[in-house]
XYZ file of C-alpha atoms in Angstrom:
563
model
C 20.891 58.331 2.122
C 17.426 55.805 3.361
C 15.725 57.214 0.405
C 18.451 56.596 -1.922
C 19.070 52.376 -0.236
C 14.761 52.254 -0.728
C 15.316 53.270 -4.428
C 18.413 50.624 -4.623
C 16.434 48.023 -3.188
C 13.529 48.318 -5.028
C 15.378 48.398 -8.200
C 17.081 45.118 -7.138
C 13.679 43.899 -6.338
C 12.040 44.583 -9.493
C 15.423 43.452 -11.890
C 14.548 39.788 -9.959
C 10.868 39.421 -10.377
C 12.013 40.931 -14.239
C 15.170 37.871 -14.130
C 12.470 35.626 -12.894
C 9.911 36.607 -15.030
C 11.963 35.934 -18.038
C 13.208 32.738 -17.116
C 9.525 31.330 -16.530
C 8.357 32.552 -20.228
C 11.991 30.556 -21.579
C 11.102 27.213 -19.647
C 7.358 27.647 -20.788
C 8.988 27.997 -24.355
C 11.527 25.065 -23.657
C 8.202 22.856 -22.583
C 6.444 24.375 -25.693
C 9.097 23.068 -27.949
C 9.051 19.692 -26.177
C 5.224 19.452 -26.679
C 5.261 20.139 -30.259
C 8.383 17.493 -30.858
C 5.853 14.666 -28.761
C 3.173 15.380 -31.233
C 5.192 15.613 -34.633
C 6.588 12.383 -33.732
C 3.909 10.635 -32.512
C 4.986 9.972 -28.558
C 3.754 11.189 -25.737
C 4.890 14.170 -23.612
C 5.683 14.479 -20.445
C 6.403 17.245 -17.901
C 7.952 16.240 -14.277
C 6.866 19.211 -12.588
C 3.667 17.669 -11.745
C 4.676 13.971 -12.425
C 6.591 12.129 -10.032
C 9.982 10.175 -10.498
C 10.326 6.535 -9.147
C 14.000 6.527 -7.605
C 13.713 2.693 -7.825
C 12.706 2.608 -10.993
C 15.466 5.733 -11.715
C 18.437 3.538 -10.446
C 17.542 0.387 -12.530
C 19.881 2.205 -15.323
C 23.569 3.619 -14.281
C 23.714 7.344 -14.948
C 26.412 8.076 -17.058
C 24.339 5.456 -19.327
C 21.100 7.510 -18.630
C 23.000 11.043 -19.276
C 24.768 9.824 -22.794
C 21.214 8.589 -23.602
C 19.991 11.724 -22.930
C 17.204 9.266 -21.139
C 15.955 8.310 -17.868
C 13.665 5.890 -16.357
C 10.738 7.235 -13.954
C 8.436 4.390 -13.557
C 8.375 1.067 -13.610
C 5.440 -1.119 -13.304
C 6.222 -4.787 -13.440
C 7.819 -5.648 -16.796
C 6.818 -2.102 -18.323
C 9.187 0.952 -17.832
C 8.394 4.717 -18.699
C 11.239 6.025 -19.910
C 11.463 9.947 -20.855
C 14.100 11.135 -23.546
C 14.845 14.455 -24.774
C 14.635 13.081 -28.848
C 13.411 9.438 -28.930
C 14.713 9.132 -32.664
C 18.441 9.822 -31.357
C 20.810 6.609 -32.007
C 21.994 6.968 -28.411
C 18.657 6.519 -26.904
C 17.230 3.732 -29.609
C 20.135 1.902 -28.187
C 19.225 2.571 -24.095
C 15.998 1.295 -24.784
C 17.093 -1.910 -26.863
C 18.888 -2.533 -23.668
C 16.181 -2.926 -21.214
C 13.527 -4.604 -24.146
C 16.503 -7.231 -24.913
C 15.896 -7.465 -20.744
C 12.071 -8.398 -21.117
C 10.744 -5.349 -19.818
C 7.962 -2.870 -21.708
C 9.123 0.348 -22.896
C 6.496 3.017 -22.954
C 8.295 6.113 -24.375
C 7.933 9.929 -23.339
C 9.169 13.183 -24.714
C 10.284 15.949 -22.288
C 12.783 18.942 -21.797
C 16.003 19.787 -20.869
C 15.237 20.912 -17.969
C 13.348 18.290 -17.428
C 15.606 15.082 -18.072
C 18.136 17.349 -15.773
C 15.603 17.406 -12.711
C 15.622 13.634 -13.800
C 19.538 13.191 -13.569
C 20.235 15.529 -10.623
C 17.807 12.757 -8.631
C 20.499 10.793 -8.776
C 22.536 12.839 -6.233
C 19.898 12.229 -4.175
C 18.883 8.951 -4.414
C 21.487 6.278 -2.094
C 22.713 3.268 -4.020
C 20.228 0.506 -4.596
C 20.612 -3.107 -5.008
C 17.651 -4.870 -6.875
C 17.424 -8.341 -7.396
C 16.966 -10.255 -10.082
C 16.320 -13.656 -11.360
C 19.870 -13.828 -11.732
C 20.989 -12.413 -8.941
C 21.868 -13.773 -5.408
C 18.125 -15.411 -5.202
C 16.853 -17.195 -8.130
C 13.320 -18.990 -8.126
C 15.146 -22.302 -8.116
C 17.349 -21.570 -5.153
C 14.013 -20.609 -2.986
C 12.131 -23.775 -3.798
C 15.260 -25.769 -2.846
C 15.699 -24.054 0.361
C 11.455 -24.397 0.784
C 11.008 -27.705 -0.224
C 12.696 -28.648 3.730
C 10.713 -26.560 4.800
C 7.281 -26.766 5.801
C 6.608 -25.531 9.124
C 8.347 -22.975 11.970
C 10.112 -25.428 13.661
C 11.378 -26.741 10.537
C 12.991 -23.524 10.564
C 14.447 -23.364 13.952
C 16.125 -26.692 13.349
C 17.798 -25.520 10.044
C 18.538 -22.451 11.762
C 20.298 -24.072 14.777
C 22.466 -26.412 12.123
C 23.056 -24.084 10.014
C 26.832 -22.640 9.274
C 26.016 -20.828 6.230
C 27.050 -17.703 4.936
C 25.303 -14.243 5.765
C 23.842 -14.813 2.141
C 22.688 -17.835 2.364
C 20.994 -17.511 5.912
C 18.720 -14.097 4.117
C 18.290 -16.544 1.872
C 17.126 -19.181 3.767
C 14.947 -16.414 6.322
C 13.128 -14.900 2.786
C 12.553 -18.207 1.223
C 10.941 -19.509 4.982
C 8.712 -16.432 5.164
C 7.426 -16.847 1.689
C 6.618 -20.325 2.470
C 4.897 -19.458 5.586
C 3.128 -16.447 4.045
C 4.181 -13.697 6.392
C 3.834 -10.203 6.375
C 6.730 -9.150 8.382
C 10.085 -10.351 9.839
C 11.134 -9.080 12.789
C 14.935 -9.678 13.578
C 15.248 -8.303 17.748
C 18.314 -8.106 19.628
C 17.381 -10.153 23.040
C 20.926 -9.666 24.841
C 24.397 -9.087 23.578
C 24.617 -12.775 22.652
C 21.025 -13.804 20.828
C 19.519 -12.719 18.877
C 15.607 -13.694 18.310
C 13.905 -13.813 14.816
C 10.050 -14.355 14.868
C 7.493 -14.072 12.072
C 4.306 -12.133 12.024
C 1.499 -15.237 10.343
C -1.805 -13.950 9.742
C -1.259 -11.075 12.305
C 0.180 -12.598 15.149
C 3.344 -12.602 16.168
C 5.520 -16.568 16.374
C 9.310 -17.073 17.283
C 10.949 -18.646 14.324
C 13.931 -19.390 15.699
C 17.717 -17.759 17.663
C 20.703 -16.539 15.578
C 24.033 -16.161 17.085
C 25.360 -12.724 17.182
C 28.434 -13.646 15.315
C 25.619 -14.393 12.183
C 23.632 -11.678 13.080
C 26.735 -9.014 12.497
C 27.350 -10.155 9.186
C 23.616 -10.836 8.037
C 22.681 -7.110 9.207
C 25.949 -5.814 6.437
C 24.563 -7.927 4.468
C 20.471 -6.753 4.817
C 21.810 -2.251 5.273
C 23.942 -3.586 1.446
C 20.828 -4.597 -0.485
C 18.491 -2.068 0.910
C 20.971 0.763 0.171
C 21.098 1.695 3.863
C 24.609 3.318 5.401
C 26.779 0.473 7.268
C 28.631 2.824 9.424
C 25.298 4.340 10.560
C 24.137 2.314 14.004
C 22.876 4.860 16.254
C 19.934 5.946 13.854
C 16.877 4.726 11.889
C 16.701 3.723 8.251
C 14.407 3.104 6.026
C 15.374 0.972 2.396
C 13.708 -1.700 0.305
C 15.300 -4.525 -2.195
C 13.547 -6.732 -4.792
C 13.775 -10.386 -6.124
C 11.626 -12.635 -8.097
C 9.831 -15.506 -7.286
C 7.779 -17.558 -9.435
C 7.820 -14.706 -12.341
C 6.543 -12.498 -9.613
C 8.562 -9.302 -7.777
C 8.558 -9.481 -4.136
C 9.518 -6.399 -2.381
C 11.209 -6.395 1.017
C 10.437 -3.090 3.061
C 13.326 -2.633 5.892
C 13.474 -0.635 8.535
C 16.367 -0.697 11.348
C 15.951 1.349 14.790
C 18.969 1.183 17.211
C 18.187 -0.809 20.259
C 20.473 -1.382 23.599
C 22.345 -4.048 22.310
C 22.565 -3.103 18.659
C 20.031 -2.350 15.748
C 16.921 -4.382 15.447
C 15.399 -5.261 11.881
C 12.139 -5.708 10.423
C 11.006 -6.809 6.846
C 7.649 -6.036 5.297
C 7.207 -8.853 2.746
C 5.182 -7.233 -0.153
C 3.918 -10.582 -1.863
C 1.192 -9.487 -4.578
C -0.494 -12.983 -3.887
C -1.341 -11.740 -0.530
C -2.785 -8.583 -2.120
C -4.470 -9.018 -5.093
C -7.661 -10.669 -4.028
C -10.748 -10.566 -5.958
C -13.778 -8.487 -3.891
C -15.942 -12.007 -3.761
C -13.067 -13.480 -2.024
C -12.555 -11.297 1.205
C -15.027 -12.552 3.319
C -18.649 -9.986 2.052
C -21.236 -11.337 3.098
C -23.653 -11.963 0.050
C -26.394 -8.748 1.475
C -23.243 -6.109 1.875
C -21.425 -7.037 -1.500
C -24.869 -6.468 -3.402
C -24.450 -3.397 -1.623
C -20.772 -2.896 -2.737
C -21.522 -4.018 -5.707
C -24.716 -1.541 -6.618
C -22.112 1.271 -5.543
C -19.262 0.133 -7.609
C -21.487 0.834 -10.340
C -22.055 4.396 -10.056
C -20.244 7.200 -12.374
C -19.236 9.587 -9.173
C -18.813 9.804 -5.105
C -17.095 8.632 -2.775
C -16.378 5.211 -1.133
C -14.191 5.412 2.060
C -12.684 2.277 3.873
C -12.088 2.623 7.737
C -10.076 0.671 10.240
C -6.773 0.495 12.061
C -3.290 -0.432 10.631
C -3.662 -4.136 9.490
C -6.798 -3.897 8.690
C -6.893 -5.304 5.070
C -8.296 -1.835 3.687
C -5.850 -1.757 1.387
C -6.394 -5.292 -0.001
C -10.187 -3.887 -0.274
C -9.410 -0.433 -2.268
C -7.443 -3.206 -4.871
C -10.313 -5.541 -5.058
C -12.019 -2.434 -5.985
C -10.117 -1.620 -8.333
C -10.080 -4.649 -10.010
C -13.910 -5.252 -9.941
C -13.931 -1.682 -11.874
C -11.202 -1.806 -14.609
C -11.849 -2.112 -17.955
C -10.203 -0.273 -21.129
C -13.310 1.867 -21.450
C -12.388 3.948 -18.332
C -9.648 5.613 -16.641
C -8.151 4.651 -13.460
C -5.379 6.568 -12.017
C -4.372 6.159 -8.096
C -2.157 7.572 -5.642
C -0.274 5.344 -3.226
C 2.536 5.404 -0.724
C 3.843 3.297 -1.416
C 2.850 1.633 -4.324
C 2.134 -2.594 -3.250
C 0.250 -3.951 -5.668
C 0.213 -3.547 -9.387
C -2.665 -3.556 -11.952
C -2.349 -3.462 -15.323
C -4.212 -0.755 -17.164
C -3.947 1.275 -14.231
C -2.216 4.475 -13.924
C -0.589 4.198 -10.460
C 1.860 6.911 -9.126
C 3.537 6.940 -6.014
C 4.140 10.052 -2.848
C 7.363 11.287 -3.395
C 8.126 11.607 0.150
C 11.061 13.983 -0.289
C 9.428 15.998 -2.918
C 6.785 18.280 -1.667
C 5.665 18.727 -5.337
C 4.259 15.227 -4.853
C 2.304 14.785 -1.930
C -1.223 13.620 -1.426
C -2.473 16.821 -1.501
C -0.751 18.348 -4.664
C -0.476 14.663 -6.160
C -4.555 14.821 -6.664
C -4.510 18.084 -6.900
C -2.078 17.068 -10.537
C -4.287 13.870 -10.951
C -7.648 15.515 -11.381
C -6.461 17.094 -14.696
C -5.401 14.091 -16.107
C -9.305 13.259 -17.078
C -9.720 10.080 -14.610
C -13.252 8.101 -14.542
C -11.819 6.808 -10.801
C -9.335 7.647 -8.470
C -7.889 6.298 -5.950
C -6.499 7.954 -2.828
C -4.163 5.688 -0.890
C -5.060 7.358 2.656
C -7.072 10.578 3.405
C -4.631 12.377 6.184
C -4.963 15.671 6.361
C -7.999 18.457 5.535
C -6.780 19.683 2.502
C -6.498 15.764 0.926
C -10.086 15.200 2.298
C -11.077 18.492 0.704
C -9.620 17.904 -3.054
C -11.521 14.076 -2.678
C -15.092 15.604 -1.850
C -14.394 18.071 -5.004
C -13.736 15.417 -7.028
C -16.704 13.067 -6.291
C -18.701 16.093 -6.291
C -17.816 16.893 -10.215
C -17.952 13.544 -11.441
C -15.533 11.535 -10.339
C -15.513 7.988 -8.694
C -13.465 8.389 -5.730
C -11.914 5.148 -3.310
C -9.507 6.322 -0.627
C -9.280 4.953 3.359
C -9.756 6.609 6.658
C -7.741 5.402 10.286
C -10.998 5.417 12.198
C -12.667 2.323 14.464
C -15.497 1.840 12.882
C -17.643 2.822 9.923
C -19.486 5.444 12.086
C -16.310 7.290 12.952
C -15.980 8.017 9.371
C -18.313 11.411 9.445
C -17.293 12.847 12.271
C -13.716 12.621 11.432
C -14.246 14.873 8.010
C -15.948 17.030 9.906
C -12.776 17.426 12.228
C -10.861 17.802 8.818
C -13.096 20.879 8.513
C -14.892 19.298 5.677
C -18.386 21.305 5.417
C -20.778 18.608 6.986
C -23.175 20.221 3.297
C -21.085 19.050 1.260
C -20.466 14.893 3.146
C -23.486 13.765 1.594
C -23.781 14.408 -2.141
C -20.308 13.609 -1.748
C -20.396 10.531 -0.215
C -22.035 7.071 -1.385
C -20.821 4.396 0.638
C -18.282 3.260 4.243
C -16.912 0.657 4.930
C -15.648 -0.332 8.088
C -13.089 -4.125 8.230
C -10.746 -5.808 10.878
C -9.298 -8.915 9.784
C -10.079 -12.286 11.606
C -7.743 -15.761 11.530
C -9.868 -18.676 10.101
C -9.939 -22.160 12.029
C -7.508 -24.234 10.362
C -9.810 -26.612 8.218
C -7.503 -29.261 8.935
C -7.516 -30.290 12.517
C -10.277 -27.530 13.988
C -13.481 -30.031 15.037
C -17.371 -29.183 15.467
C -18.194 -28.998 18.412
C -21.942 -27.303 20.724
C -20.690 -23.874 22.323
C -21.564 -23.886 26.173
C -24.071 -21.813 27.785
C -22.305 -18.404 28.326
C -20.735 -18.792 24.292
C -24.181 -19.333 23.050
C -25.470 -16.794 25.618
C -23.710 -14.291 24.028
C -24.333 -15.702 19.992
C -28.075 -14.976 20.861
C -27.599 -11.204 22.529
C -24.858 -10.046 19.977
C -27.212 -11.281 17.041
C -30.810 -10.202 19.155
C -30.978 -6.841 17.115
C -29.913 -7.949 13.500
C -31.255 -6.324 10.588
C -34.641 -7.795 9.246
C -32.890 -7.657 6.116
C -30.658 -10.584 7.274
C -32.036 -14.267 7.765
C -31.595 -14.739 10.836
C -29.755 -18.195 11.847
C -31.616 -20.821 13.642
C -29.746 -21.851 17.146
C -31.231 -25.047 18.008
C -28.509 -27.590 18.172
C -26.066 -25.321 16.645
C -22.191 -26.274 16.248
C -18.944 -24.294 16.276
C -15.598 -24.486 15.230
C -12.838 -25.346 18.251
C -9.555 -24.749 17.312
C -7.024 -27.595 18.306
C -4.659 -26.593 20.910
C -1.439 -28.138 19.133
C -2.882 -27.665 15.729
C -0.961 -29.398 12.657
C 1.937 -29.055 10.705
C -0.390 -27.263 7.935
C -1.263 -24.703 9.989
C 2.289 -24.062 11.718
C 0.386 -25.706 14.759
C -1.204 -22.551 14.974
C -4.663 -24.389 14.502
C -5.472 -21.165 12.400
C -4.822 -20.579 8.662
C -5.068 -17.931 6.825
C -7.542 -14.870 7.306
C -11.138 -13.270 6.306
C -12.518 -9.997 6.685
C -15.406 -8.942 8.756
C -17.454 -5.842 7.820
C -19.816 -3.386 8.686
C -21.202 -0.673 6.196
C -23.538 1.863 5.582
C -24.995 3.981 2.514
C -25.334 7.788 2.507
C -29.545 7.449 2.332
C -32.014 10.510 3.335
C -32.198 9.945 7.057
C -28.196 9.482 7.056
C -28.036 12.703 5.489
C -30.409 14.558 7.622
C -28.313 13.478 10.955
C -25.187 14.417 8.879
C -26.855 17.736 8.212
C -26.683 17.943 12.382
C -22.692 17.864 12.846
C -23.563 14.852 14.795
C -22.023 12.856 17.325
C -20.507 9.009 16.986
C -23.423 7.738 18.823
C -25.921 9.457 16.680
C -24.224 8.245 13.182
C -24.087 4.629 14.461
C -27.744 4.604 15.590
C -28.779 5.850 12.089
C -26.604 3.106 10.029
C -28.172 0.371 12.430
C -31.409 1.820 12.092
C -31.002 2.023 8.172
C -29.667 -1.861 8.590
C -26.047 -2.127 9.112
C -25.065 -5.563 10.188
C -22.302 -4.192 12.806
C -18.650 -6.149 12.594
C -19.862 -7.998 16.026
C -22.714 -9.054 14.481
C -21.100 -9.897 11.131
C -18.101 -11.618 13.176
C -20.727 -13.881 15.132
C -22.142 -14.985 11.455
C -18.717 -16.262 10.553
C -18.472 -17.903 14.136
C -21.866 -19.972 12.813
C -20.617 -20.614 9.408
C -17.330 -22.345 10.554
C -15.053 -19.250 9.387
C -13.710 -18.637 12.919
C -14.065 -18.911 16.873
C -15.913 -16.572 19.159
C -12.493 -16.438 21.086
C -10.255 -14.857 17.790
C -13.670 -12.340 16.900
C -13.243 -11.128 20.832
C -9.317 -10.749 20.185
C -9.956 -8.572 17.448
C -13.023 -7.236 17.916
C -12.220 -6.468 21.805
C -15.958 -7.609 23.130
């Protein structure tokens, strides 16, 4: 009786892997089929196996319109949308894509399968309703520079705030159109006590109150907020994540929200993703003119590595885009990875982690991207050894690879691959250039003054910059001036007496003695030494030069820098 259930149950066995078998070699023939259509009509083909699907991008179009199409949207980047059809020639799908072009928006046209457009479609089960935007939609670019042009600094805000009656609409309104005014990164709605409710603005990474809503406002503005985000307003006793969209100026703005459930109720925070803010050129982040030759010299070569380090906030992000657009050009392929996607470039092939997909994470997302014949790629974040393992591969065999590290400082950057496992052999063919970055407020240029640091400041401008690179001119310090910030500052500045921010920077090249101490799984200590001894200018040091040339105060480089 056992030998005759082992007999059964092989036999069931080997009928699946048969069953299984035989529906791989038909969806290899239904891809097949879908290939050969692509080519005979002249269109591209696609296969969303290993490419991922936008669900903001897949929501833009209904999808009962998207199923009678036989179509679906799976990107969209700016005013260009990649939309995948099962026969582009069909009268159906002519018309879904007449649609969007009569919106302004780029069609760039795929072929796929069946089975394909279905994985598409069933995404939509998945996916929770979202709200995007639009010009016009609830916020229109006149709308924001009405509500702006009475608005000019925080306390501008407050007052409004404190008068104000409006609707739940019109107060987002009113909160968006102040943070884009005041260039923030995030907005951070808290719940003080069960009757206020504190809103305050992070400006050039610190933290200001902007103001008190009354919980009666607050109640309706947070339906209002979970609504456009697609989160769930019955849900209060749990995190969610959701995003919306408008335009501003021609330009989309994203809004990142996030709700946690607090004692009194849910607080809220907004990550404003303003591509102004992000898409600076490389000369205008703060390199000093001996490191960007470096950069620059690096930039230029056909394979390797170049990692970014720092914390959260650090700008390395803003750097891996300036790369990118110092590199681009239509005789090379660029193709990165991102989660998410903040900034985009055109000619560019960005794709995004599918965070509920594990088809499409960092790992298999490169893995995918290195057969798709890239000059450069970029890796949003190394995380985990097998990422770190596919990007050394790929500088290795002739790729140009940018990605970023969470380390402190440039010399962390080693030993932390070799925790991912990374054979310390293989670091230094791999690996051409780090870069280390913290971001620094600079003195408002409006009401900072000149004035001679004291003895224990300039004390401690002559030790920090004692051991600076010959390479470097070294500043004279006779007489010098600094900036001092004014203690109420000005209504350009938000009476911050800071404006806007600039990089500082430390880096290092992968030269022979850098190698040789690489060679010795070596400690922190032991990297740093090297770079210095090589010629790194160190961020303290690099942070005291911008003291000298006016950029900033010794007080904010101690704040960041933690001297």
């Amino acid at each position: 009786m056992r030998y005759d259930l082992n007999m059964l149950q092989k036999d069931e066995d080997k009928q699946k892997k048969t069953e299984t078998k035989i529906k791989q070699l038909h969806r290899e023939a239904e891809e097949e089929k879908a290939k050969n259509l692509a080519d005979k009509l002249g269109f591209s083909y696609i296969d969303l196996r290993i490419s991922p699907i936008d669900e903001y991008a897949l929501v833009l179009a209904k999808k009962e319109d998207a199923t009678n199409a036989k179509a679906a949207i799976i990107q969209k980047r700016q005013k260009e949308l990649y939309v995948i059809a099962i026969d582009p020639q069909s009268e159906a799908t002519k018309n879904f894509i007449k649609n969007f072009e009569e919106q302004g928006y780029q069609v760039k046209i795929f072929v796929t399968s069946q089975s394909n457009i279905k994985r598409a479609w069933d995404k939509y089960d998945l996916v929770k309703t979202k709200t995007v935007i639009t010009k016009k939609a609830e916020i229109d670019t006149e709308e924001l520079k009405q509500i702006q042009a009475g608005l000019t600094t925080i306390k501008d805000l407050e007052e409004k705030l404190e008068k104000s009656k409006s609707s739940a609409t019109d107060l987002l309104n009113v909160i968006i159109a102040a943070g884009l005014k005041l260039e923030v990164s995030d907005i951070h709605i808290e719940i003080i006590s069960k009757e206020e409710i504190k809103l305050r603005f992070r400006i050039d990474g610190i933290l200001q109150d902007a103001g008190k809503l009354p919980l009666s406002a607050f109640k309706l503005l947070l339906s209002r907020i979970k609504m456009l985000s697609g989160l769930k307003l019955n849900v209060h006793d749990a995190p969610q994540d959701g995003r919306f969209t408008f335009k501003s100026e021609d330009t989309d703005i994203e809004i990142r929200v996030s709700t946690i459930p607090a004692e009194n109720g849910e607080n809220v925070v907004f990550r404003v993703l303003d591509p102004k803010t992000i898409g600076l050129k490389l000369e205008d982040l703060g390199i000093q003119d001996y490191d960007f030759k470096i950069i620059e010299k690096e930039l230029q070569k056909p394979n390797g590595m170049i990692i970014t380090c720092g914390p959260t906030g650090s700008g390395k992000t803003t750097l891996l885009y300036a790369f990118l657009k110092k590199v681009n050009s239509s005789e090379i392929k660029i193709i990165t990875l991102e989660d998410p996607i903040e900034y985009h470039i055109e000619g560019i092939e960005q794709t995004q982690v599918n965070e509920g997909n594990d088809a499409y994470t960092f790992a298999n997302g490169l893995r995918s991207i290195v057969r798709q014949d890239p000059d450069i790629i970029m890796v949003g974040e190394i995380r985990d050894n097998e990422t770190s393992e596919i990007a050394i591969q790929a500088a290795l065999t002739g790729h140009l690879v940018f990605s970023t590290l969470h380390t402190n400082d440039a010399s962390g950057a080693i030993p932390r691959l070799i925790d991912m496992k990374i054979n310390p052999s293989l670091i230094p063919p791999a690996l051409n250039l780090v870069i280390a970055q913290r971001l620094v407020r600079r003195v408002c240029p409006k009401c900072s003054k000149d004035i001679q640091p004291d003895k224990e400041t300039l004390e401690k401008i002559k030790n920090g910059l004692a051991d600076l690179p010959s390479r470097v001119e070294k500043p004279k310090l006779e007489n010098v001036t600094i900036k001092q910030v004014s203690e109420k500052g000005c209504s350009y500045c938000s009476f911050a007496g800071y404006k806007g921010r600039v990089g500082v920077f430390e880096l290092f090249v992968i030269n022979d003695e850098m190698e040789k101490t690489i060679l010795k799984v070596p400690s922190f200590v032991e990297i740093k030494e090297t770079a210095i001894k090589a010629g790194m200018v160190t961020m303290k040091q690099d942070g005291i030069l911008k003291v000298l040339q006016g950029l900033t105060t010794f007080d904010e480089i101690e704040r960041v820098l933690g001297l």
